[in-house]
PDB file of C-alpha atoms in Angstrom:
ATOM      1  CA  VAL N   1     290.440  11.015 175.419  1.00 87.00           C
ATOM      2  CA  GLN N   2     292.938   9.792 172.854  1.00 93.00           C
ATOM      3  CA  LEU N   3     291.958   7.780 169.791  1.00 95.00           C
ATOM      4  CA  GLN N   4     294.522   5.894 167.726  1.00 95.00           C
ATOM      5  CA  ALA N   5     293.400   4.503 164.387  1.00 96.00           C
ATOM      6  CA  SER N   6     295.355   1.849 162.525  1.00 97.00           C
ATOM      7  CA  GLY N   7     294.997  -0.809 159.863  1.00 97.00           C
ATOM      8  CA  GLY N   8     294.893   1.277 156.719  1.00 97.00           C
ATOM      9  CA  GLY N   9     296.900   0.429 153.646  1.00 97.00           C
ATOM     10  CA  LEU N  10     296.899  -0.308 149.959  1.00 98.00           C
ATOM     11  CA  VAL N  11     294.574  -3.028 148.693  1.00 98.00           C
ATOM     12  CA  GLN N  12     293.246  -4.118 145.330  1.00 98.00           C
ATOM     13  CA  ALA N  13     289.607  -3.694 144.442  1.00 98.00           C
ATOM     14  CA  GLY N  14     287.574  -6.532 145.875  1.00 98.00           C
ATOM     15  CA  GLY N  15     289.936  -6.947 148.790  1.00 98.00           C
ATOM     16  CA  SER N  16     289.428  -6.437 152.503  1.00 98.00           C
ATOM     17  CA  LEU N  17     290.902  -4.423 155.335  1.00 98.00           C
ATOM     18  CA  ARG N  18     290.106  -4.150 159.008  1.00 98.00           C
ATOM     19  CA  LEU N  19     290.598  -0.832 160.717  1.00 98.00           C
ATOM     20  CA  SER N  20     291.057  -0.584 164.455  1.00 98.00           C
ATOM     21  CA  CYS N  21     290.723   2.364 166.781  1.00 97.00           C
ATOM     22  CA  ALA N  22     292.044   2.128 170.305  1.00 96.00           C
ATOM     23  CA  ALA N  23     290.770   4.571 172.893  1.00 94.00           C
ATOM     24  CA  SER N  24     292.348   5.650 176.121  1.00 90.00           C
ATOM     25  CA  GLY N  25     291.611   8.068 178.879  1.00 71.00           C
ATOM     26  CA  ARG N  26     287.938   7.440 179.660  1.00 66.00           C
ATOM     27  CA  THR N  27     285.460   4.633 180.126  1.00 83.00           C
ATOM     28  CA  PHE N  28     285.239   3.409 176.546  1.00 87.00           C
ATOM     29  CA  GLY N  29     282.007   1.481 176.955  1.00 87.00           C
ATOM     30  CA  SER N  30     280.132   4.635 177.918  1.00 89.00           C
ATOM     31  CA  PHE N  31     280.395   6.237 174.488  1.00 93.00           C
ATOM     32  CA  VAL N  32     279.040   5.889 170.996  1.00 96.00           C
ATOM     33  CA  MET N  33     281.847   5.362 168.484  1.00 97.00           C
ATOM     34  CA  GLY N  34     281.904   6.179 164.804  1.00 97.00           C
ATOM     35  CA  TRP N  35     283.941   6.014 161.640  1.00 98.00           C
ATOM     36  CA  PHE N  36     284.144   8.766 159.057  1.00 98.00           C
ATOM     37  CA  ARG N  37     286.152   9.182 155.872  1.00 98.00           C
ATOM     38  CA  GLN N  38     287.465  11.989 153.748  1.00 98.00           C
ATOM     39  CA  ALA N  39     288.551  11.593 150.161  1.00 96.00           C
ATOM     40  CA  PRO N  40     290.767  14.185 148.460  1.00 92.00           C
ATOM     41  CA  GLY N  41     288.810  17.289 147.595  1.00 94.00           C
ATOM     42  CA  GLU N  42     285.732  16.126 149.465  1.00 96.00           C
ATOM     43  CA  GLU N  43     284.210  16.819 152.839  1.00 96.00           C
ATOM     44  CA  ARG N  44     284.477  14.308 155.625  1.00 96.00           C
ATOM     45  CA  GLY N  45     281.492  11.975 155.603  1.00 96.00           C
ATOM     46  CA  PHE N  46     279.842   9.448 157.887  1.00 97.00           C
ATOM     47  CA  VAL N  47     280.624   5.767 157.431  1.00 98.00           C
ATOM     48  CA  ALA N  48     279.309   3.911 160.471  1.00 98.00           C
ATOM     49  CA  ALA N  49     278.459   4.228 164.153  1.00 97.00           C
ATOM     50  CA  ILE N  50     277.945   1.765 166.958  1.00 97.00           C
ATOM     51  CA  SER N  51     276.090   2.040 170.226  1.00 96.00           C
ATOM     52  CA  ARG N  52     277.739   1.837 173.610  1.00 94.00           C
ATOM     53  CA  SER N  53     276.863  -1.810 174.086  1.00 94.00           C
ATOM     54  CA  GLY N  54     277.550  -2.746 170.492  1.00 95.00           C
ATOM     55  CA  ARG N  55     274.056  -4.115 169.991  1.00 96.00           C
ATOM     56  CA  SER N  56     272.987  -1.353 167.596  1.00 95.00           C
ATOM     57  CA  ASN N  57     274.724   0.263 164.676  1.00 96.00           C
ATOM     58  CA  ASP N  58     274.172   2.606 161.776  1.00 96.00           C
ATOM     59  CA  VAL N  59     275.928   2.278 158.428  1.00 97.00           C
ATOM     60  CA  ALA N  60     276.007   4.635 155.452  1.00 97.00           C
ATOM     61  CA  ASP N  61     274.109   3.419 152.414  1.00 97.00           C
ATOM     62  CA  SER N  62     277.257   3.630 150.298  1.00 96.00           C
ATOM     63  CA  VAL N  63     278.962   0.913 152.345  1.00 98.00           C
ATOM     64  CA  LYS N  64     275.996  -1.092 153.597  1.00 97.00           C
ATOM     65  CA  GLY N  65     276.493  -4.812 153.065  1.00 97.00           C
ATOM     66  CA  ARG N  66     280.261  -4.362 152.652  1.00 98.00           C
ATOM     67  CA  PHE N  67     281.430  -2.656 155.855  1.00 98.00           C
ATOM     68  CA  THR N  68     280.764  -3.843 159.405  1.00 98.00           C
ATOM     69  CA  ILE N  69     281.397  -1.887 162.580  1.00 98.00           C
ATOM     70  CA  SER N  70     282.021  -3.671 165.858  1.00 98.00           C
ATOM     71  CA  ARG N  71     283.578  -3.001 169.232  1.00 97.00           C
ATOM     72  CA  ASP N  72     285.302  -4.766 172.066  1.00 96.00           C
ATOM     73  CA  ASN N  73     284.754  -2.769 175.239  1.00 94.00           C
ATOM     74  CA  ALA N  74     287.160  -4.950 177.183  1.00 92.00           C
ATOM     75  CA  LYS N  75     289.898  -3.878 174.775  1.00 93.00           C
ATOM     76  CA  ASN N  76     288.724  -0.265 174.408  1.00 94.00           C
ATOM     77  CA  THR N  77     288.703  -0.794 170.659  1.00 96.00           C
ATOM     78  CA  VAL N  78     286.291  -0.225 167.799  1.00 97.00           C
ATOM     79  CA  TYR N  79     286.714  -1.945 164.440  1.00 98.00           C
ATOM     80  CA  LEU N  80     285.659  -1.362 160.869  1.00 98.00           C
ATOM     81  CA  GLN N  81     285.720  -4.482 158.724  1.00 98.00           C
ATOM     82  CA  MET N  82     285.757  -3.448 155.089  1.00 98.00           C
ATOM     83  CA  ASN N  83     285.038  -6.064 152.434  1.00 98.00           C
ATOM     84  CA  SER N  84     284.567  -5.871 148.672  1.00 98.00           C
ATOM     85  CA  LEU N  85     286.509  -2.641 148.601  1.00 98.00           C
ATOM     86  CA  LYS N  86     286.107  -0.306 145.643  1.00 98.00           C
ATOM     87  CA  PRO N  87     288.383   2.445 144.348  1.00 97.00           C
ATOM     88  CA  GLU N  88     285.810   4.983 145.522  1.00 97.00           C
ATOM     89  CA  ASP N  89     286.411   3.821 149.095  1.00 98.00           C
ATOM     90  CA  THR N  90     289.842   5.427 148.912  1.00 98.00           C
ATOM     91  CA  ALA N  91     290.043   8.010 151.695  1.00 98.00           C
ATOM     92  CA  VAL N  92     291.507   8.852 155.053  1.00 98.00           C
ATOM     93  CA  TYR N  93     289.415   7.071 157.649  1.00 98.00           C
ATOM     94  CA  TYR N  94     288.846   8.639 161.056  1.00 98.00           C
ATOM     95  CA  CYS N  95     287.430   7.165 164.210  1.00 97.00           C
ATOM     96  CA  ALA N  96     285.507   9.371 166.575  1.00 97.00           C
ATOM     97  CA  LEU N  97     283.877   9.314 169.994  1.00 96.00           C
ATOM     98  CA  LYS N  98     280.604  10.929 170.910  1.00 95.00           C
ATOM     99  CA  LEU N  99     279.666  12.027 174.441  1.00 90.00           C
ATOM    100  CA  SER N 100     275.984  11.892 173.513  1.00 88.00           C
ATOM    101  CA  ILE N 101     274.219   8.523 173.773  1.00 87.00           C
ATOM    102  CA  LEU N 102     272.432   9.079 170.473  1.00 89.00           C
ATOM    103  CA  LEU N 103     273.526   6.769 167.671  1.00 89.00           C
ATOM    104  CA  GLN N 104     272.363   9.083 164.901  1.00 87.00           C
ATOM    105  CA  GLY N 105     273.902  12.457 164.213  1.00 85.00           C
ATOM    106  CA  ASP N 106     277.381  13.542 163.180  1.00 85.00           C
ATOM    107  CA  GLU N 107     278.231  15.577 166.270  1.00 91.00           C
ATOM    108  CA  TYR N 108     281.312  13.863 167.634  1.00 96.00           C
ATOM    109  CA  ASP N 109     283.544  15.227 170.340  1.00 94.00           C
ATOM    110  CA  TYR N 110     286.882  13.482 169.941  1.00 94.00           C
ATOM    111  CA  TRP N 111     288.688  12.420 166.776  1.00 96.00           C
ATOM    112  CA  GLY N 112     291.573  10.143 165.940  1.00 95.00           C
ATOM    113  CA  GLN N 113     294.388  11.075 163.613  1.00 93.00           C
ATOM    114  CA  GLY N 114     293.146   9.135 160.589  1.00 95.00           C
ATOM    115  CA  THR N 115     294.473   6.191 158.639  1.00 98.00           C
ATOM    116  CA  GLN N 116     294.848   6.102 154.856  1.00 98.00           C
ATOM    117  CA  VAL N 117     292.992   3.493 152.839  1.00 98.00           C
ATOM    118  CA  THR N 118     293.852   3.248 149.160  1.00 98.00           C
ATOM    119  CA  VAL N 119     292.002   0.869 146.855  1.00 98.00           C
ATOM    120  CA  SER N 120     293.559   0.258 143.465  1.00 97.00           C
ATOM    121  CA  SER N 121     291.535  -0.755 140.433  1.00 94.00           C
TER     122      SER N 121
END
């Protein structure tokens, strides 16, 4: 499995970005997908996850109401729409794939390379 994240960049506070993560190598629709982020000096933390069908998702409290995760199984792609961005959202964002069917839990098996999101105040 290969995961390629894109869409990061520099944005002002209050702005929006949409991250994409394209997967290749396996049947994309069979796997839970997630987004994580890591700010400088901090551990990588959970942002959002979406079920195989896309009908269920889980979002961290810190981004709830601002970030939306979605997926297009026909395009083998998962998205993270980020609105009302804050400086504290600045981090490297990683997409990940989980072989387990469970939506909850941070045990992911494959990781993308990360894309930098910087939010200026």
